[in-house]
């Protein structure tokens, strides 16, 4: 069987590009296609000399206008991957194009915020630039949805990320956050952008999700690890895009004409975490306490530290928690630690001892006792069941939407 030489032009430092490449790999492993894949060894996209490359086909990220321009006169079959466009004339001509459906991404995020009980909405985007066309398309989608409901579309682009402008960027983000009506649901165009805004909220003392419910796009595990409060995110169908792009190119390599083919791939769903589990508390002390707990529960904080942060006595704080949440401050701290532990165990990336340490349990034995009491099983059993998809949270602690 003939082997084909295929170039993949992506910047795999981005989660979206990595997922597309994973989809291409999944297609190859499930078919008889034999491809020799050419990527830069550091997974960065470098265009110089691509016109002289002697290969059989290319799959490339056309969100980068430089890539689209460089491949305009390609002598080998090309399949483009990128974002969808409101204006049909914006798509490249005579090139099969596999797109993430930007409108459905934003609609899914906004629908989730509506279901969480929010009535005000905003978007955190990126500065206008050719390489950020996909972000501007998401703005168009957000504006259209808001206009349809006769609501004001609060859109903020802010500054790009760079060391010289970092402090100014954060200050401007905080000013924008203070200017918004509260509570507000904010859609960030990426998880990376959401992470920045989350940090600005924390620095400004703005409670997430009571005052600002925040959702990103990409479901990037690195962004989740870098946020103190677990970040909700829309899961793009990037792997399906990769599989589709590989299938189209495979067809072209066998003589099938695909010129002008367009495929829009919808999002997979939403990974719902604490940043959008909005439930407006009746008392501001409870809101401040939960905001503090979300950030520091896994550092082993105690009830008296939460009370000190809020600025009231421990007994008063306990009374407010009993009235509003029907549980103690310790219950909420423990529930958050337990949720963090079950999430880590389900991913299977760390040992039980490491999970206990990361989640603020004083010892493996204590975490074992908590799991037995609250979930009716040991951490090891929970992990084994999670791997099989049969976990059952039978906890008697307050539900996650209260503890989160």
Coordinates of C-alpha atoms in Angstrom, one line a residue:
X1 CA 0.0 0.0 0.0
X2 CA 1.4 3.4 -1.0
X3 CA 2.4 5.7 1.8
X4 CA 1.6 9.4 1.4
X5 CA 3.7 12.3 2.7
X6 CA 1.3 14.7 4.6
X7 CA 2.3 18.0 6.3
X8 CA 0.3 19.2 9.3
X9 CA 0.6 23.0 9.6
X10 CA -0.6 23.8 13.2
X11 CA 0.7 25.5 16.3
X12 CA 0.3 22.6 18.8
X13 CA 1.0 24.9 21.7
X14 CA -2.7 25.7 21.4
X15 CA -5.2 23.1 22.8
X16 CA -7.5 23.5 19.7
X17 CA -4.6 22.6 17.4
X18 CA -3.6 19.7 19.5
X19 CA -7.1 18.3 19.5
X20 CA -7.4 18.6 15.7
X21 CA -4.1 16.7 15.4
X22 CA -5.4 14.1 17.8
X23 CA -8.5 13.7 15.6
X24 CA -6.2 13.2 12.5
X25 CA -4.3 10.5 14.4
X26 CA -7.6 8.8 15.4
X27 CA -8.7 8.7 11.8
X28 CA -5.4 7.1 10.7
X29 CA -5.5 4.5 13.5
X30 CA -9.0 3.5 12.4
X31 CA -8.4 3.2 8.7
X32 CA -6.0 1.7 6.3
X33 CA -4.6 5.0 5.3
X34 CA -0.8 5.1 5.5
X35 CA 0.6 8.6 6.0
X36 CA 4.1 9.8 6.9
X37 CA 3.3 13.0 8.9
X38 CA 5.6 16.0 8.7
X39 CA 5.5 18.5 11.6
X40 CA 8.1 20.7 13.1
X41 CA 9.8 18.8 16.0
X42 CA 8.7 21.5 18.5
X43 CA 5.2 21.4 17.0
X44 CA 5.4 25.1 15.9
X45 CA 4.1 26.3 12.6
X46 CA 6.9 27.7 10.3
X47 CA 6.0 28.6 6.7
X48 CA 9.3 29.6 5.0
X49 CA 10.0 27.1 2.3
X50 CA 6.6 25.4 2.4
X51 CA 6.1 26.1 -1.3
X52 CA 9.1 23.9 -2.1
X53 CA 8.0 21.0 0.1
X54 CA 7.8 17.8 -1.9
X55 CA 4.8 16.0 -0.5
X56 CA 1.3 14.6 -1.3
X57 CA -1.0 16.7 0.8
X58 CA -1.5 19.3 3.6
X59 CA -3.9 19.9 6.4
X60 CA -3.5 23.4 7.8
X61 CA -4.9 25.9 10.2
X62 CA -6.5 28.6 8.1
X63 CA -7.4 30.8 11.0
X64 CA -3.9 32.2 10.4
X65 CA -4.1 34.4 7.4
X66 CA -0.4 33.9 6.6
X67 CA -1.1 30.2 6.2
X68 CA -4.0 30.7 3.9
X69 CA -2.0 33.1 1.8
X70 CA 1.0 30.8 1.6
X71 CA -1.1 27.8 0.4
X72 CA -3.2 29.7 -2.2
X73 CA -1.2 28.3 -5.1
X74 CA -0.3 25.0 -3.5
X75 CA 0.6 22.2 -6.0
X76 CA -0.6 19.5 -3.6
X77 CA -4.1 18.9 -2.2
X78 CA -4.9 21.1 0.8
X79 CA -7.7 20.8 3.5
X80 CA -8.3 23.9 5.6
X81 CA -9.3 23.9 9.2
X82 CA -10.5 26.9 11.1
X83 CA -13.5 28.9 12.4
X84 CA -16.8 29.4 10.7
X85 CA -17.8 32.8 9.2
X86 CA -21.1 34.7 9.2
X87 CA -20.1 36.1 5.7
X88 CA -19.9 33.2 3.3
X89 CA -17.5 35.2 1.1
X90 CA -14.9 35.0 3.9
X91 CA -14.3 31.3 3.3
X92 CA -11.3 30.4 1.1
X93 CA -12.3 29.5 -2.5
X94 CA -11.7 26.1 -4.0
X95 CA -10.3 24.6 -0.8
X96 CA -12.3 22.1 1.4
X97 CA -12.9 23.7 4.8
X98 CA -13.7 22.1 8.1
X99 CA -14.9 24.7 10.6
X100 CA -15.8 24.9 14.3
X101 CA -19.3 26.4 14.4
X102 CA -18.6 29.7 16.2
X103 CA -22.3 30.6 16.5
X104 CA -23.2 27.3 18.2
X105 CA -20.2 27.7 20.5
X106 CA -21.5 31.0 21.8
X107 CA -25.1 30.0 21.8
X108 CA -24.3 26.9 23.9
X109 CA -22.3 29.1 26.4
X110 CA -25.0 31.7 26.7
X111 CA -27.8 29.1 27.0
X112 CA -25.8 27.6 29.9
X113 CA -25.5 31.0 31.6
X114 CA -29.3 31.6 31.2
X115 CA -30.0 28.1 32.7
X116 CA -27.8 29.1 35.7
X117 CA -30.2 32.0 36.3
X118 CA -28.3 34.9 34.9
X119 CA -30.0 37.9 33.3
X120 CA -27.1 40.0 32.3
X121 CA -24.4 38.9 29.8
X122 CA -21.0 40.1 28.5
X123 CA -18.1 38.8 26.4
X124 CA -14.4 39.0 26.9
X125 CA -12.8 38.9 23.5
X126 CA -9.4 39.7 21.9
X127 CA -8.0 42.8 20.2
X128 CA -9.2 43.1 16.6
X129 CA -6.6 41.6 14.2
X130 CA -6.4 39.5 11.1
X131 CA -5.1 36.5 13.2
X132 CA -8.1 37.0 15.6
X133 CA -10.8 36.8 13.0
X134 CA -12.3 33.8 14.7
X135 CA -12.7 35.8 17.9
X136 CA -14.5 38.6 16.1
X137 CA -16.8 36.0 14.6
X138 CA -17.7 34.9 18.1
X139 CA -18.4 38.5 18.9
X140 CA -20.8 38.7 15.9
X141 CA -22.6 35.6 17.2
X142 CA -22.9 37.0 20.8
X143 CA -24.1 40.4 19.4
X144 CA -26.7 38.6 17.2
X145 CA -28.0 36.6 20.1
X146 CA -28.2 39.6 22.4
X147 CA -29.9 41.8 19.7
X148 CA -32.5 39.1 19.1
X149 CA -33.5 39.3 22.8
X150 CA -33.2 43.1 22.8
X151 CA -30.4 43.1 25.3
X152 CA -27.3 45.2 25.4
X153 CA -24.2 43.3 24.3
X154 CA -21.4 44.2 26.6
X155 CA -18.2 43.3 24.7
X156 CA -14.7 44.0 25.9
X157 CA -11.6 43.2 23.9
X158 CA -8.9 44.5 26.3
X159 CA -5.2 44.3 25.5
X160 CA -3.2 41.5 24.2
X161 CA -1.0 39.5 26.5
X162 CA 2.6 40.8 26.8
X163 CA 4.9 41.5 29.8
X164 CA 5.1 45.3 29.3
X165 CA 1.3 45.7 29.2
X166 CA 0.3 43.1 31.8
X167 CA -0.3 45.4 34.7
X168 CA -2.3 47.8 32.5
X169 CA -4.3 45.0 31.0
X170 CA -5.3 43.7 34.4
X171 CA -6.2 47.2 35.7
X172 CA -8.4 47.7 32.6
X173 CA -10.1 44.3 33.0
X174 CA -10.9 45.2 36.7
X175 CA -12.4 48.6 35.6
X176 CA -14.5 46.8 33.0
X177 CA -15.7 44.2 35.5
X178 CA -16.7 46.9 38.0
X179 CA -18.7 48.7 35.2
X180 CA -20.9 45.6 34.5
X181 CA -24.4 45.1 36.0
X182 CA -24.3 42.3 38.6
X183 CA -24.7 39.4 38.7
X184 CA -23.4 38.9 35.2
X185 CA -22.5 35.9 33.0
X186 CA -19.4 36.4 31.0
X187 CA -18.3 34.3 27.9
X188 CA -14.6 34.4 27.2
X189 CA -13.5 33.6 23.7
X190 CA -11.0 31.0 25.0
X191 CA -10.1 29.4 28.3
X192 CA -6.8 31.3 28.3
X193 CA -8.8 34.6 28.1
X194 CA -11.2 33.3 30.8
X195 CA -8.2 32.5 33.1
X196 CA -7.0 36.0 32.8
X197 CA -10.4 37.4 33.7
X198 CA -10.8 35.0 36.6
X199 CA -7.5 36.3 38.0
X200 CA -8.7 39.9 37.6
X201 CA -11.9 38.9 39.5
X202 CA -9.9 37.4 42.4
X203 CA -7.6 40.4 42.6
X204 CA -10.6 42.8 42.7
X205 CA -12.4 40.7 45.3
X206 CA -15.3 40.0 42.8
X207 CA -17.0 36.8 43.8
X208 CA -17.1 34.0 41.2
X209 CA -19.8 32.8 40.4
X210 CA -22.1 34.8 42.6
X211 CA -21.3 38.2 41.0
X212 CA -19.5 37.0 37.9
X213 CA -20.2 33.6 36.4
X214 CA -17.4 32.9 33.9
X215 CA -17.3 30.4 31.1
X216 CA -14.5 29.8 28.5
X217 CA -14.1 27.8 25.3
X218 CA -11.7 24.9 24.6
X219 CA -11.9 22.8 27.8
X220 CA -8.1 23.3 28.2
X221 CA -6.8 21.2 31.1
X222 CA -3.8 23.5 31.5
X223 CA -6.0 26.5 32.0
X224 CA -8.0 24.6 34.6
X225 CA -4.9 23.8 36.5
X226 CA -3.8 27.4 36.5
X227 CA -7.1 28.8 38.0
X228 CA -7.9 28.8 41.7
X229 CA -11.6 28.4 40.9
X230 CA -12.5 25.5 38.5
X231 CA -13.4 26.9 35.2
X232 CA -16.5 25.9 33.2
X233 CA -15.8 25.6 29.4
X234 CA -17.5 24.7 26.1
X235 CA -15.9 21.6 24.6
X236 CA -15.2 22.2 20.9
X237 CA -15.5 19.3 18.4
X238 CA -11.9 19.7 17.5
X239 CA -11.1 16.0 17.3
X240 CA -14.1 15.4 15.1
X241 CA -12.8 18.3 12.9
X242 CA -9.4 16.5 12.7
X243 CA -11.1 13.2 11.7
X244 CA -13.2 15.0 9.1
X245 CA -10.2 16.9 7.6
X246 CA -8.2 13.7 7.4
X247 CA -11.1 11.9 5.7
X248 CA -11.5 14.7 3.1
X249 CA -7.8 14.7 2.3
X250 CA -7.8 10.9 2.1
X251 CA -10.6 11.1 -0.5
X252 CA -8.7 13.8 -2.5
X253 CA -5.5 11.6 -2.5
X254 CA -7.6 8.9 -4.2
X255 CA -8.9 11.3 -6.9
X256 CA -12.2 12.6 -5.4
X257 CA -12.9 16.3 -6.0
X258 CA -13.7 18.1 -2.8
X259 CA -13.2 21.7 -4.0
X260 CA -15.4 24.1 -2.1
X261 CA -16.6 21.5 0.4
X262 CA -17.5 23.0 3.8
X263 CA -18.2 21.1 7.0
X264 CA -19.4 22.9 10.2
X265 CA -18.7 20.9 13.3
X266 CA -20.8 21.7 16.4
X267 CA -19.5 21.8 20.0
X268 CA -19.5 18.6 22.0
X269 CA -21.0 20.0 25.2
X270 CA -20.0 21.9 28.3
X271 CA -17.7 20.9 31.2
X272 CA -19.6 22.5 34.0
X273 CA -17.5 23.4 37.0
X274 CA -17.6 25.9 39.8
X275 CA -17.2 29.1 37.8
X276 CA -20.7 29.0 36.5
X277 CA -22.5 27.2 39.3
X278 CA -24.4 30.5 40.1
X279 CA -26.8 30.7 42.9
X280 CA -27.2 34.1 44.3
X281 CA -26.9 34.0 48.1
X282 CA -29.2 35.9 50.3
X283 CA -26.4 37.2 52.5
X284 CA -23.2 38.9 51.4
X285 CA -21.2 37.2 54.2
X286 CA -22.0 33.8 52.8
X287 CA -21.0 35.0 49.3
X288 CA -17.6 36.2 50.5
X289 CA -17.1 33.1 52.5
X290 CA -17.8 30.8 49.6
X291 CA -15.6 32.9 47.3
X292 CA -12.7 32.4 49.8
X293 CA -13.4 28.7 50.2
X294 CA -13.3 28.1 46.5
X295 CA -9.8 29.5 46.3
X296 CA -8.3 28.0 49.4
X297 CA -10.2 24.9 50.5
X298 CA -7.5 22.6 49.1
X299 CA -4.8 24.4 51.1
X300 CA -6.3 23.1 54.3
X301 CA -8.1 26.2 55.6
X302 CA -10.2 26.1 58.7
X303 CA -13.5 27.7 59.7
X304 CA -11.9 30.4 61.8
X305 CA -9.8 31.5 58.8
X306 CA -12.9 31.9 56.6
X307 CA -14.5 34.0 59.4
X308 CA -11.4 36.2 59.6
X309 CA -11.5 36.8 55.9
X310 CA -15.2 37.7 56.0
X311 CA -14.6 39.9 59.0
X312 CA -17.2 38.4 61.4
X313 CA -17.1 36.0 64.3
X314 CA -17.0 32.3 63.7
X315 CA -20.4 31.7 65.4
X316 CA -22.1 34.4 63.3
X317 CA -20.7 32.9 60.1
X318 CA -21.9 29.4 61.2
X319 CA -25.3 30.9 61.8
X320 CA -25.5 32.4 58.3
X321 CA -24.4 29.1 56.7
X322 CA -27.1 27.2 58.7
X323 CA -29.8 29.6 57.7
X324 CA -28.9 29.8 54.0
X325 CA -27.2 26.5 53.1
X326 CA -28.4 24.3 56.0
X327 CA -24.9 23.1 56.6
X328 CA -21.7 24.2 58.4
X329 CA -18.7 26.1 57.1
X330 CA -16.7 22.9 57.6
X331 CA -19.2 20.9 55.5
X332 CA -18.7 23.3 52.5
X333 CA -14.9 23.2 52.8
X334 CA -14.9 19.4 53.0
X335 CA -17.3 19.2 50.1
X336 CA -15.0 21.3 47.9
X337 CA -12.0 19.2 48.9
X338 CA -14.0 16.0 48.2
X339 CA -15.1 17.3 44.7
X340 CA -11.5 18.2 43.9
X341 CA -10.3 14.7 45.0
X342 CA -12.9 12.8 43.0
X343 CA -12.1 14.9 39.9
X344 CA -8.3 14.1 40.2
X345 CA -9.0 10.4 40.9
X346 CA -11.3 10.1 37.9
X347 CA -8.5 11.5 35.6
X348 CA -6.1 8.9 37.0
X349 CA -3.1 11.1 36.6
X350 CA -1.9 11.1 40.2
X351 CA -1.4 8.6 43.0
X352 CA -3.8 8.6 45.9
X353 CA -1.1 10.0 48.2
X354 CA -0.6 12.9 45.8
X355 CA -4.4 13.6 45.5
X356 CA -4.7 13.7 49.3
X357 CA -1.8 16.2 49.5
X358 CA -3.1 18.4 46.6
X359 CA -6.7 18.5 48.0
X360 CA -5.7 19.6 51.5
X361 CA -6.4 16.3 53.4
X362 CA -4.0 16.0 56.4
X363 CA -3.3 12.4 55.5
X364 CA -4.2 9.5 53.2
X365 CA -5.9 7.9 56.1
X366 CA -8.1 10.9 56.7
X367 CA -9.1 11.1 53.0
X368 CA -9.8 7.3 53.2
X369 CA -12.1 7.9 56.1
X370 CA -13.9 10.8 54.4
X371 CA -14.5 8.7 51.3
X372 CA -15.9 5.8 53.3
X373 CA -18.2 8.0 55.3
X374 CA -19.4 10.3 52.5
X375 CA -19.2 8.1 49.4
X376 CA -19.4 4.6 50.9
X377 CA -16.1 3.5 49.2
X378 CA -12.4 3.9 49.4
X379 CA -10.5 6.3 47.1
X380 CA -9.0 3.4 45.2
X381 CA -12.5 1.9 44.6
X382 CA -13.8 5.2 43.5
X383 CA -10.9 5.6 41.0
X384 CA -11.5 2.1 39.7
X385 CA -15.2 2.8 39.2
X386 CA -14.5 6.1 37.6
X387 CA -12.3 4.5 35.1
X388 CA -15.2 2.2 34.2
X389 CA -17.7 5.1 34.2
X390 CA -19.8 3.7 37.1
X391 CA -19.2 6.2 39.9
X392 CA -22.2 7.1 42.1
X393 CA -21.9 10.1 44.4
X394 CA -24.0 9.2 47.3
X395 CA -22.6 11.9 49.5
X396 CA -24.6 13.3 52.4
X397 CA -22.7 16.6 52.2
X398 CA -24.4 19.6 50.6
X399 CA -24.6 19.2 46.8
X400 CA -21.8 20.7 44.6
X401 CA -23.9 23.7 43.5
X402 CA -24.0 24.7 47.2
X403 CA -20.4 23.8 48.1
X404 CA -18.9 25.1 44.9

